[in-house]
Coordinates of C-alpha atoms and ligand atoms in Angstrom, one line a residue:
X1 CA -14.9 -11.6 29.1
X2 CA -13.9 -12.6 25.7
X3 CA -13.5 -10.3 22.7
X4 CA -15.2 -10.4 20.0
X5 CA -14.1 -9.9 16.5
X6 CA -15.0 -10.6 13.1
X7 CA -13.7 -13.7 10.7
X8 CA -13.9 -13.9 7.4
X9 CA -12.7 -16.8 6.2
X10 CA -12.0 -16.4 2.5
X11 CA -11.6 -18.3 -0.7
X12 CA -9.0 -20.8 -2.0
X13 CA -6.6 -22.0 0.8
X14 CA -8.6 -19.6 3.3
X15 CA -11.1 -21.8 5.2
X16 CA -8.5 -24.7 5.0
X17 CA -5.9 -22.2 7.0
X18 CA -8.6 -20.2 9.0
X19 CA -9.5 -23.9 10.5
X20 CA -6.2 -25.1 11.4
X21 CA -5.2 -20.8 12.8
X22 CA -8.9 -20.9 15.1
X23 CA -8.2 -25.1 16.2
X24 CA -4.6 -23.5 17.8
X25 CA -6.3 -20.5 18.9
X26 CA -9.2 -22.7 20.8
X27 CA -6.4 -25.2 22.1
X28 CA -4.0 -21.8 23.7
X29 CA -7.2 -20.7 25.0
X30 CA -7.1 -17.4 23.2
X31 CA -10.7 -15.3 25.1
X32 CA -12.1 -14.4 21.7
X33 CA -15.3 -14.7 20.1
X34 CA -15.5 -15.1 16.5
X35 CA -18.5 -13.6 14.3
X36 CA -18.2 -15.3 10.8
X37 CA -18.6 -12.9 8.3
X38 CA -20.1 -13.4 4.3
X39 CA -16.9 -12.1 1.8
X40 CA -15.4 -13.3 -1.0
X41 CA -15.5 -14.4 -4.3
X42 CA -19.1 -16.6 -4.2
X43 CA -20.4 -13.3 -2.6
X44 CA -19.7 -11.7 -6.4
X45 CA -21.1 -14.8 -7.5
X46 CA -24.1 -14.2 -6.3
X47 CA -24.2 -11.0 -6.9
X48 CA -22.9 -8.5 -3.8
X49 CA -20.9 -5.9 -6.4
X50 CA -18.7 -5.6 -3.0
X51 CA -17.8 -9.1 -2.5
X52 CA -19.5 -8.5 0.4
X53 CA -23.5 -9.2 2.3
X54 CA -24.8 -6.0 4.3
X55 CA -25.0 -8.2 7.5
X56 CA -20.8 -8.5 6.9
X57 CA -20.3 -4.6 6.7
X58 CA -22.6 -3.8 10.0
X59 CA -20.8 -6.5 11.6
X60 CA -17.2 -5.7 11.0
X61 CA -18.2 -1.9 11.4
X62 CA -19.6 -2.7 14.7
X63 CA -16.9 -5.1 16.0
X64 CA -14.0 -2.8 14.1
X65 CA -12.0 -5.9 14.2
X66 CA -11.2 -8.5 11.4
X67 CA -9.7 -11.7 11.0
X68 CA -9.4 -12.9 7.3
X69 CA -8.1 -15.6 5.1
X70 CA -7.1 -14.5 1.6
X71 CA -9.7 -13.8 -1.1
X72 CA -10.5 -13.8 -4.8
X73 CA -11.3 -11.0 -6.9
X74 CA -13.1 -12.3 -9.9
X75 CA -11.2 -11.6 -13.1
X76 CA -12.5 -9.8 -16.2
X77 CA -16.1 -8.7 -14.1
X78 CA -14.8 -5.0 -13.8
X79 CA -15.1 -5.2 -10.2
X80 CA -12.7 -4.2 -7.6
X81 CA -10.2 -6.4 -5.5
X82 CA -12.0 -6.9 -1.9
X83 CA -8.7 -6.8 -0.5
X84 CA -8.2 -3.3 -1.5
X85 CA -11.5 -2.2 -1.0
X86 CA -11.5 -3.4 3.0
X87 CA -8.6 -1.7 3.4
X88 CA -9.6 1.7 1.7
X89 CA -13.2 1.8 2.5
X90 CA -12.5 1.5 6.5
X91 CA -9.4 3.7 6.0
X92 CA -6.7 1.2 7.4
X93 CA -3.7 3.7 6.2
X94 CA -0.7 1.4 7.7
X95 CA -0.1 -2.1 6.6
X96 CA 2.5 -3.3 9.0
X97 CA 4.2 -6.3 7.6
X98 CA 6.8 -7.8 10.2
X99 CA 9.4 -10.3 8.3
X100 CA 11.7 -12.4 10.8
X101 CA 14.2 -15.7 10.2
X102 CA 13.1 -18.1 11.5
X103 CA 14.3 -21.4 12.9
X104 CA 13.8 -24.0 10.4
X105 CA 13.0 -22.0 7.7
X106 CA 16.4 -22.1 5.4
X107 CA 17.3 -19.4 3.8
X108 CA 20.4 -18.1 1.9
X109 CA 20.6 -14.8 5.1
X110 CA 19.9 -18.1 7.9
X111 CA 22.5 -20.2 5.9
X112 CA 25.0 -17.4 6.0
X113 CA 24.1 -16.8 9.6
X114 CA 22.6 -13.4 9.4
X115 CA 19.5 -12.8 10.9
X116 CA 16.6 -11.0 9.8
X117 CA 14.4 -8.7 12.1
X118 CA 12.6 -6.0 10.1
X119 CA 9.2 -4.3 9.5
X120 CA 8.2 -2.5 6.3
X121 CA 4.9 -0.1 6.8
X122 CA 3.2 0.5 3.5
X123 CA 0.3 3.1 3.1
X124 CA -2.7 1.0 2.2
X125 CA -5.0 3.8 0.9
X126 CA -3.3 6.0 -1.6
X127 CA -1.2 6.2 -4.1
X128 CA -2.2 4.3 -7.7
X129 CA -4.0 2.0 -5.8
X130 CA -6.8 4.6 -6.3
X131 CA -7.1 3.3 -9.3
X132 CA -8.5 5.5 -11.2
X133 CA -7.3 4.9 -14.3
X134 CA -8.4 6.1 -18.3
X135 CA -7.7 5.2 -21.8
X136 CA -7.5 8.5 -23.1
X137 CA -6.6 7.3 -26.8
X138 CA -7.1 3.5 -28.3
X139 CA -3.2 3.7 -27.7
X140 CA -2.8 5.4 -24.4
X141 CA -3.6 4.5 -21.0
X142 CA -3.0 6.6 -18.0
X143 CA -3.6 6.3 -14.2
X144 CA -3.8 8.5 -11.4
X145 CA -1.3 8.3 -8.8
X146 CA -2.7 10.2 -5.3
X147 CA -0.1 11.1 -2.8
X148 CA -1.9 13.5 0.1
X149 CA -0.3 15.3 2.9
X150 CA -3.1 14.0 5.4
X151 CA -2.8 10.7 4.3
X152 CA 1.0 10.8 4.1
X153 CA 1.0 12.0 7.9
X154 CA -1.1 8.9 9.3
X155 CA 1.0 6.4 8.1
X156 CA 4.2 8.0 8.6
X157 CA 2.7 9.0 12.0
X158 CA 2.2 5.1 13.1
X159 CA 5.3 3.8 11.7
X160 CA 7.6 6.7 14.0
X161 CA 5.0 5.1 17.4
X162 CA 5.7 1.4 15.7
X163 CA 9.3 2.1 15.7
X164 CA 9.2 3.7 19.4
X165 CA 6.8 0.7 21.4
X166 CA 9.2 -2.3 19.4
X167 CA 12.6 -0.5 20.6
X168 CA 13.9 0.4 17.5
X169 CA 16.4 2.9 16.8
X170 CA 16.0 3.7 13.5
X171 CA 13.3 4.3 10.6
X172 CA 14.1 4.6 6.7
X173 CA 11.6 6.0 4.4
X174 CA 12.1 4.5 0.7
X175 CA 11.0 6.8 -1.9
X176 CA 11.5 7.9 -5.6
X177 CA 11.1 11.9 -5.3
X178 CA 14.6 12.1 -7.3
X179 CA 12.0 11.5 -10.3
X180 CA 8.5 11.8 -9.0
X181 CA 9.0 15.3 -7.4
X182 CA 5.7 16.1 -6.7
X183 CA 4.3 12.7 -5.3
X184 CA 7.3 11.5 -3.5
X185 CA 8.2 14.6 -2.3
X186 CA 5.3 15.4 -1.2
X187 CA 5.9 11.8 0.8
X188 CA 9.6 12.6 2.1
X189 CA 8.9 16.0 2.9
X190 CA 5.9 14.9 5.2
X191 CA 8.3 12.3 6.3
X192 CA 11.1 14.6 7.4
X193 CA 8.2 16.7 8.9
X194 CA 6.8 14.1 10.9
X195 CA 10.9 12.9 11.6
X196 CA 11.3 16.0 14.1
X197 CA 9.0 15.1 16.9
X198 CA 10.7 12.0 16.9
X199 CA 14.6 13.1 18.0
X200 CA 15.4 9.2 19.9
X201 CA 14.5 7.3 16.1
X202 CA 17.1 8.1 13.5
X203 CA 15.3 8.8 10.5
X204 CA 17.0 8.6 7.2
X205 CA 15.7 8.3 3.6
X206 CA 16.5 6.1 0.8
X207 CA 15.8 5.9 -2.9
X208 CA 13.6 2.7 -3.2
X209 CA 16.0 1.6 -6.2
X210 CA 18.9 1.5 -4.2
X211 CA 16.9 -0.1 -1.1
X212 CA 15.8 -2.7 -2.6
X213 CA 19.8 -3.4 -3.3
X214 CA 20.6 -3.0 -0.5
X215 CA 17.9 -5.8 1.3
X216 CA 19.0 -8.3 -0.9
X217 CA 23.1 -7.4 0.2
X218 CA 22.9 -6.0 3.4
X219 CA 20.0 -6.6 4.9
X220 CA 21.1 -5.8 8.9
X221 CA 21.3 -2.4 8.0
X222 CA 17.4 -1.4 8.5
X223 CA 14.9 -2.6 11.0
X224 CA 11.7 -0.6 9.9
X225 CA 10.9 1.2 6.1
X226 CA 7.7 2.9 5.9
X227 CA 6.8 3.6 2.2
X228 CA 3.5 4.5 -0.2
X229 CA 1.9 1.7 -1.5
X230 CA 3.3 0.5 -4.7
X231 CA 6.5 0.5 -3.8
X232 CA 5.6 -0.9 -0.3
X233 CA 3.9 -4.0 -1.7
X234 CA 6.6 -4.8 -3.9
X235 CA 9.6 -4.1 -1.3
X236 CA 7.6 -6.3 0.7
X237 CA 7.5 -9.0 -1.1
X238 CA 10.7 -8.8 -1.7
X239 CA 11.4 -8.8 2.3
X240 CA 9.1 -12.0 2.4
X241 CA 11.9 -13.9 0.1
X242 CA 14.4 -12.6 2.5
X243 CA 12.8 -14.5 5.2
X244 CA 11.6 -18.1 3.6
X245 CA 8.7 -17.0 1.2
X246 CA 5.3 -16.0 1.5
X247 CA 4.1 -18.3 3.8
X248 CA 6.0 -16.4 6.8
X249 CA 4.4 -13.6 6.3
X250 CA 2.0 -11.5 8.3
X251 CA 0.3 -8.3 8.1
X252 CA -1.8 -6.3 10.0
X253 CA -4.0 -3.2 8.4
X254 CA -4.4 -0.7 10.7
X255 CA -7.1 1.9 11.2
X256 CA -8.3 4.4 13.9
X257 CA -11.4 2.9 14.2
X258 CA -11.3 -0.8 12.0
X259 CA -8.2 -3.1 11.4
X260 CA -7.5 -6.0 9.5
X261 CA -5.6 -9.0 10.1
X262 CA -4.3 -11.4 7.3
X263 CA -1.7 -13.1 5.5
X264 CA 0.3 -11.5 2.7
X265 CA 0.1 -14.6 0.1
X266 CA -3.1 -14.8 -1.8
X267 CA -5.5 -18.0 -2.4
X268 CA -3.1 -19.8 -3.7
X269 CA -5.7 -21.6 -6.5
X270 CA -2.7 -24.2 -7.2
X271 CA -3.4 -26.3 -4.5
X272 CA -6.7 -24.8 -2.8
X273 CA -9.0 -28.2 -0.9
X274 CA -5.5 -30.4 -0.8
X275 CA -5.3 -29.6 3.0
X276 CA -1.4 -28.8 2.1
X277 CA -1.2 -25.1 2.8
X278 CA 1.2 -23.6 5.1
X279 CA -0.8 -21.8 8.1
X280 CA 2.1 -20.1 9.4
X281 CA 1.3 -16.6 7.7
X282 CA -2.0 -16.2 8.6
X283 CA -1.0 -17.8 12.2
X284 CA 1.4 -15.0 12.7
X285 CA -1.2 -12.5 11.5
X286 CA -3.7 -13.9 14.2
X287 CA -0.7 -13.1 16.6
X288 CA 0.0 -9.5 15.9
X289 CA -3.8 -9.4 16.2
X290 CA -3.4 -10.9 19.8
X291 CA -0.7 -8.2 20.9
X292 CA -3.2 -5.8 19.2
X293 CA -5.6 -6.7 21.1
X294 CA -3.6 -6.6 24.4
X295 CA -3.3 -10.5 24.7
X296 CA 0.2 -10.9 25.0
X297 CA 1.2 -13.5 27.4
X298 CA -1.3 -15.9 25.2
X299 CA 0.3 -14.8 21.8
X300 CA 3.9 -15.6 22.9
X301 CA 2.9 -19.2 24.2
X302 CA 1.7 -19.3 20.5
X303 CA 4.5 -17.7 18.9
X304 CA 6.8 -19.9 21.0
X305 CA 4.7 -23.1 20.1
X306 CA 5.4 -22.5 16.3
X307 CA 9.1 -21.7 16.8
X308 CA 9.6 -24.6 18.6
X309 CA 7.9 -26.4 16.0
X310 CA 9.9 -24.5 12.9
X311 CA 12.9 -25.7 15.1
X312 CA 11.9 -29.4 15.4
X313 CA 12.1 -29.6 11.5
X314 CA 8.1 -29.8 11.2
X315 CA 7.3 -28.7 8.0
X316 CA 4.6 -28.0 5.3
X317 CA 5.6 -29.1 1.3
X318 CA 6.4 -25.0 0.7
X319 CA 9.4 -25.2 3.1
X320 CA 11.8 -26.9 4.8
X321 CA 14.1 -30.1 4.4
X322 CA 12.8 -31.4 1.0
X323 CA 14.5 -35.2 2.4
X324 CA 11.5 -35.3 5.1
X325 CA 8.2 -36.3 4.8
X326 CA 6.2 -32.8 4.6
X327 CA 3.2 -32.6 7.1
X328 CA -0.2 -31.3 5.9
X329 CA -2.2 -28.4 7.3
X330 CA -3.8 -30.4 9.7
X331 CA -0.9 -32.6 11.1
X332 CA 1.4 -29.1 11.2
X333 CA -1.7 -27.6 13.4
X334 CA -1.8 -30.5 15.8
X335 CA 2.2 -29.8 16.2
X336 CA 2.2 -26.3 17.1
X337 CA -0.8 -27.3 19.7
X338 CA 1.0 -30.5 20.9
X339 CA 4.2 -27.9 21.4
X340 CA 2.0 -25.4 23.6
X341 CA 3.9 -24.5 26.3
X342 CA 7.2 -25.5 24.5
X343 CA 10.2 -22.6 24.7
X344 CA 12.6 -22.1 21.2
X345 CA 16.3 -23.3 22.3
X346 CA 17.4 -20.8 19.9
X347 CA 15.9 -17.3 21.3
X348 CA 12.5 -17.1 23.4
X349 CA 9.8 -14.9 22.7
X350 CA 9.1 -12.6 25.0
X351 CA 5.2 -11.5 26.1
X352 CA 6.2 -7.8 25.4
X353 CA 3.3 -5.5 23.9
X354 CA 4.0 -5.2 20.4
X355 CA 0.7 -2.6 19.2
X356 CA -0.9 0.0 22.3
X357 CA -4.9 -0.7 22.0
X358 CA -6.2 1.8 20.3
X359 CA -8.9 0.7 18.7
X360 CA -11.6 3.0 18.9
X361 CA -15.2 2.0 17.9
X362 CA -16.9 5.3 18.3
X363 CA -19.6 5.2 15.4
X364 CA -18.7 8.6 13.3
X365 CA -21.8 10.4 12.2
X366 CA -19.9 12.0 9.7
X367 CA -16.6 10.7 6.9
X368 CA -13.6 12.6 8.4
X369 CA -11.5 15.3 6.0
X370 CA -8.4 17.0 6.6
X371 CA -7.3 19.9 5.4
X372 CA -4.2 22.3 5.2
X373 CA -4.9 26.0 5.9
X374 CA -3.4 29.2 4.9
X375 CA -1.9 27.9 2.0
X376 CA -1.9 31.0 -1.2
X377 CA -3.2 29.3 -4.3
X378 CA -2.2 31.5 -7.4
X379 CA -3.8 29.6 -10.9
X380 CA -1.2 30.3 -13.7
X381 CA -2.1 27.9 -16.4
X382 CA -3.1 24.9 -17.8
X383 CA -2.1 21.9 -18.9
X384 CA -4.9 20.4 -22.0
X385 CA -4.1 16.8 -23.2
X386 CA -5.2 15.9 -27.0
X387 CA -5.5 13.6 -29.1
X388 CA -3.6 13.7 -32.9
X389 CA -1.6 12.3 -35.9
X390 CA -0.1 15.7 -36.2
X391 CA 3.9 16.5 -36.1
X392 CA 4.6 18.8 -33.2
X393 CA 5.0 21.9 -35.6
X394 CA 1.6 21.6 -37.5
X395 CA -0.1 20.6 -33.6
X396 CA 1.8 24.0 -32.1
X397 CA 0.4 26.6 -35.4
X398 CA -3.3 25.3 -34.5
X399 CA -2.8 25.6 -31.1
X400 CA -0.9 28.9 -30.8
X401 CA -3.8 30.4 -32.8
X402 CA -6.0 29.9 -29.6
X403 CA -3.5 31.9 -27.4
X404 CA -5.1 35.1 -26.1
X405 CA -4.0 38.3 -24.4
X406 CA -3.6 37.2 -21.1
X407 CA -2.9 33.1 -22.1
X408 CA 0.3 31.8 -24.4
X409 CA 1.3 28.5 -25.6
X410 CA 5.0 27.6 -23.9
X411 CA 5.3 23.8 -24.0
X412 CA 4.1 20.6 -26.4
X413 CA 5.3 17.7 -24.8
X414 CA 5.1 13.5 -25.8
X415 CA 4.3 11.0 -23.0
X416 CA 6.0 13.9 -21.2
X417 CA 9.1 14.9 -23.3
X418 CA 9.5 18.1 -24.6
X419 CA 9.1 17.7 -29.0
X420 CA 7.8 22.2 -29.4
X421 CA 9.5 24.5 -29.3
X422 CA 12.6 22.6 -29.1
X423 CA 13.1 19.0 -29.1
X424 CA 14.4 16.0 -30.8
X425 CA 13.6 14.3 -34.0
X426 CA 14.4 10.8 -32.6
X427 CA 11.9 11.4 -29.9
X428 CA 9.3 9.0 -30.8
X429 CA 5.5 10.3 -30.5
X430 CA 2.1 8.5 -29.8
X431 CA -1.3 10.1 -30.7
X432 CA -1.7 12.0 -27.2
X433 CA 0.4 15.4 -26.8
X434 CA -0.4 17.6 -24.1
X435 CA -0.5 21.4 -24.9
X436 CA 1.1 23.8 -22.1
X437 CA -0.4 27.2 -22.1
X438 CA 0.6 29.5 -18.9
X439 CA -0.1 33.0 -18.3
X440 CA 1.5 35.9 -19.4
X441 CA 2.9 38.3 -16.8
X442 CA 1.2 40.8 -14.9
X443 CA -2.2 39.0 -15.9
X444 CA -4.2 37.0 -13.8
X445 CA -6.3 34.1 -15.1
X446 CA -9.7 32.8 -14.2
X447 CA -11.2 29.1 -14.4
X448 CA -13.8 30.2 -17.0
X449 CA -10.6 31.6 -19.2
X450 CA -9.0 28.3 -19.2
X451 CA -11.9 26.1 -19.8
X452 CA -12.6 28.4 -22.5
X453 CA -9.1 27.4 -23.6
X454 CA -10.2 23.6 -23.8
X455 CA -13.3 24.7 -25.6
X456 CA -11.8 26.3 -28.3
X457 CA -9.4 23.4 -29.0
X458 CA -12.1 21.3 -28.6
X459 CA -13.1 22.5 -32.5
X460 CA -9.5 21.1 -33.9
X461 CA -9.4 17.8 -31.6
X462 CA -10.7 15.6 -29.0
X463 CA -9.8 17.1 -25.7
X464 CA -8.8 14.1 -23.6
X465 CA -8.1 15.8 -20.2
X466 CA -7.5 19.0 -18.7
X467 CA -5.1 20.2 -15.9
X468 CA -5.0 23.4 -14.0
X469 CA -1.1 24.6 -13.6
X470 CA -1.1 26.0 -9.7
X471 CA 1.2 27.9 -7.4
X472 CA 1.0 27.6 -3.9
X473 CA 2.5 30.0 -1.6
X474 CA 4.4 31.0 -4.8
X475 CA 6.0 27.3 -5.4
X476 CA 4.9 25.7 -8.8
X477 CA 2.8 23.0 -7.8
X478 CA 3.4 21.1 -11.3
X479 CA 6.7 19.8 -13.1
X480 CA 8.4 20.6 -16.5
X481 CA 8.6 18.4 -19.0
X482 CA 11.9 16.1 -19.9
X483 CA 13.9 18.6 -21.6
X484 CA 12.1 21.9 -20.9
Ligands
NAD501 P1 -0.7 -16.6 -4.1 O1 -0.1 -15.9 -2.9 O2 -2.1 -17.1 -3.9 O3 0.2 -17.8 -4.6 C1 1.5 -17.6 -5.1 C2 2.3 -18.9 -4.9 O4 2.5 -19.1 -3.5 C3 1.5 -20.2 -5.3 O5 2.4 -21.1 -5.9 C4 0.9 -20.7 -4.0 O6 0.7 -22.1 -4.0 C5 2.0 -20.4 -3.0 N1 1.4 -20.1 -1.7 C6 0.7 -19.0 -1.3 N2 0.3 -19.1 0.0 C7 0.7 -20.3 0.4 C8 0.6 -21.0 1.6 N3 0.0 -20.5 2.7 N4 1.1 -22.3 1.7 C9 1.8 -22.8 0.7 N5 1.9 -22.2 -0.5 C10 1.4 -21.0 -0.7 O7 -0.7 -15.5 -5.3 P2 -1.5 -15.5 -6.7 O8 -1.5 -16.9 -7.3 O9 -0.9 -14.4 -7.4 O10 -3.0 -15.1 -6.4 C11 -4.1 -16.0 -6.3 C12 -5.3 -15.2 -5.9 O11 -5.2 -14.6 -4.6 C13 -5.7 -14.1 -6.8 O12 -7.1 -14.1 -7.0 C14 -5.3 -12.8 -6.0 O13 -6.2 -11.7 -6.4 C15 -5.6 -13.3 -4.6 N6 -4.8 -12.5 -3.6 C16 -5.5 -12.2 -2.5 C17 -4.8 -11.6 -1.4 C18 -5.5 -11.2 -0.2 O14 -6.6 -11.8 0.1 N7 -4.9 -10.4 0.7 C19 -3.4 -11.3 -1.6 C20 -2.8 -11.7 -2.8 C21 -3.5 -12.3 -3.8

């Protein structure tokens, strides 16, 4: 009986590359069945403030499975990307993204003669990609960066069991918690966490700085990274120049209950309807989607089809020996089906599982939420941003005026430098300060107290935000300022 899933296939380059992926699909044989699905940019057009028809969402909730070409978020219409949208709305926390030399596909690692084998899992959900984002001044912009345990654990979670069923030894987690305590720690220490039920990996962490260094020099040291999401998509892209660019490479969004399958390059506007794109991304996409689905044997005849290709010196303009004729999307689609059946010389592919199915399309009644128990939560403080023209001293006599018996001001700081009560005088400021006040000891301090706080500030300026200053099992669960 064939599978069915949905396909969805997208704007620019997308139907051009969707045709010539389904055409070698059809020719291996693949037992799917394809529900096309309305997305995309002329879905905005027309008005869908999701980029997307109701008919689409029922199917791909139904089916939990979709194939997609890349898609266009329209600019300057204040709506969100439909890329990131899938992915968050039908929680698809891991974005595996598999990057691999490949034969025929010169590079400066395949000219030196080192290969490349590795797989970076990024969270897809979290992280800025929230964005939730305010201009709290005409001058100042800030955006919310969302890092959860829960959230943290699923993706970490999936890239130990990715790490386990491909045979790898070892898993990295990149990460800046040397300067983002809270957020990235939060990340590594779920990470290290997680790391104990999983004695056979190695697990080591890296500072995403020096990672990315150490890709570009020494890449044969990792074979899977798992990261959050900003730093993922960029050390990602960086792993797709490793391997020939971003038209080698695939990535599959997985879910507990929906996944996504697509290409990492975008529409590529530059030479969308030419019939010139390079398939081979969204191809290998379709092929993790294969092993996904359990249909392994038929995703390495593909697999081994395109090597063989990549081998013979077949290539689209993007790639490849520049001093032969490049094939178009078409003519390189015919290749990889004329090759079916074809083995690599250098290195076969073998029909090994790469993803368990787990795909469970249970219809939830209700959203999911996680919690952490038993934790002590102590409020001792609050941090209340402002806006002002004034010099730190003349900000800090207004403020400490609103100090009250149980509530003192300890800490003015400048896009998060100290300047009161100590500081420097070549600290350059901009019109938003934010005004520490914590409790004194022995007191205890209620909600009401420190919205009263913000209040009565509110009378000398315009309050642009407010944060509570926690403790949790007696751990500050906020940081000092640069120089406190
Ligand atoms: P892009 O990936 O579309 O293009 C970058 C460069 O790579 C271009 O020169 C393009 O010609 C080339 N390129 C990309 N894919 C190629 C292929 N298969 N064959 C040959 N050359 C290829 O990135 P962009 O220009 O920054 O984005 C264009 C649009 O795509 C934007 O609207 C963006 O939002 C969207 N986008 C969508 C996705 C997605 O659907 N997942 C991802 C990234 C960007």
């Amino acid at each position: 009986m064939k599978t069915k899933i949905a396909v969805a296939k997208g704007d620019g380059i997308g139907p051009e590359i969707m045709a010539a992926v389904l055409r070698i699909f059809d020719a291996a044989n693949v037992q799917l069945e394809y529900e096309y699905v309305e997305m995309g940019k002329s879905y905005f057009d027309a008005g869908h403030s999701t980029g997307m028809t109701a008919a689409a969402k029922e199917t791909i909730e139904r089916l939990g499975l979709l194939f997609k070409g890349p898609m266009e978020t329209p600019k300057g219409k204040g709506v969100k990307s439909i890329n990131v949208t899938a992915r968050k709305v039908w929680n698809t926390y891991a974005n595996q993204r598999d990057f691999r030399s490949l034969n025929g596909v010169d590079t400066v690692f395949s000219k030196a003669g080192i290969p490349i084998n590795l797989t970076i899992v990024r969270e897809n959900i979290e992280d800025t990609y929230g964005g939730i984002e305010h201009l709290l001044t005409s001058d100042v912009a800030v955006g919310r960066r969302i890092i959860t345990r829960p959230g943290s654990a699923q993706v970490i979670r999936y890239a130990f069991e990715m790490a386990r069923r491909k045979g790898y030894t070892k898993l990295a987690c990149g990460h800046k918690a040397n300067i983002m305590k809270l957020t990235d720690g939060l990340f590594l220490e779920t990470f290290q966490e997680i790391a104990k039920e999983y004695p056979d990996i190695e697990s080591s962490d890296i500072i995403v700085d020096d990672l990315c260094m150490k890709l570009v020099s020494r890449p044969e040291m990792f074979q899977a990274i798992v990261l959050t999401n900003l730093q993922g998509d960029i050390v990602s892209d960086l792993c797709a120049g490793l391997v020939g660019g971003l038209g080698f490479a695939p990535s599959a969004n997985i879910g507990d209950n929906i996944s996504i399958f697509e290409a990492v390059h975008g529409t590529a506007p530059d030479i969308a309807g030419r019939g010139v794109a390079n398939p081979t991304a969204l191809l290998l996409s379709g092929i993790l989607m294969l092993r996904y689905l359990g249909a392994t044997t038929v995703a390495a005849s593909i697999e081994n089809a395109l090597l063989y290709t990549l081998e013979q010196g077949i290539h689209t303009g993007d790639f490849g020996d520049r001093s032969t004729p490049s094939a178009d999307t078409n003519t390189f689609a015919d290749a990889i089906i004329a090759n079916l059946g074809q083995l690599p010389q250098k290195g076969v592919v073998i029909a090994q599982p790469d993803f368990e199915v787990k795909a469970n399309h249970d219809h939830p009644l209700k959203n999911k939420l996680t919690v952490s128990t038993n934790v002590q939560e102590e409020m001792v403080g609050v941090d209340v941003f402002v806006e002002s023209n004034a010099q730190p001293t003349e900000l800090a006599e207004l403020a400490k005026r609103k100090s009250t018996d149980n509530f003192q001001l300890v800490m003015i700081s400048n896009r998060g430098t100290q300047v009161w009560p100590t500081g420097s005088i070549f600290t350059e400021l901009v019109n938003e300060y934010r005004m520490r006040f914590e409790k004194k000891d022995g007191t205890t301090i209620t909600q009401k107290e420190i919205l009263h706080i913000a209040a009565e500030l509110s009378e000398d300026f315009k309050v642009c935000s407010v944060e509570f200053l926690m403790k949790f099992d007696g751990k500050i669960g906020y940081t000092l300022a640069q120089g406190q």
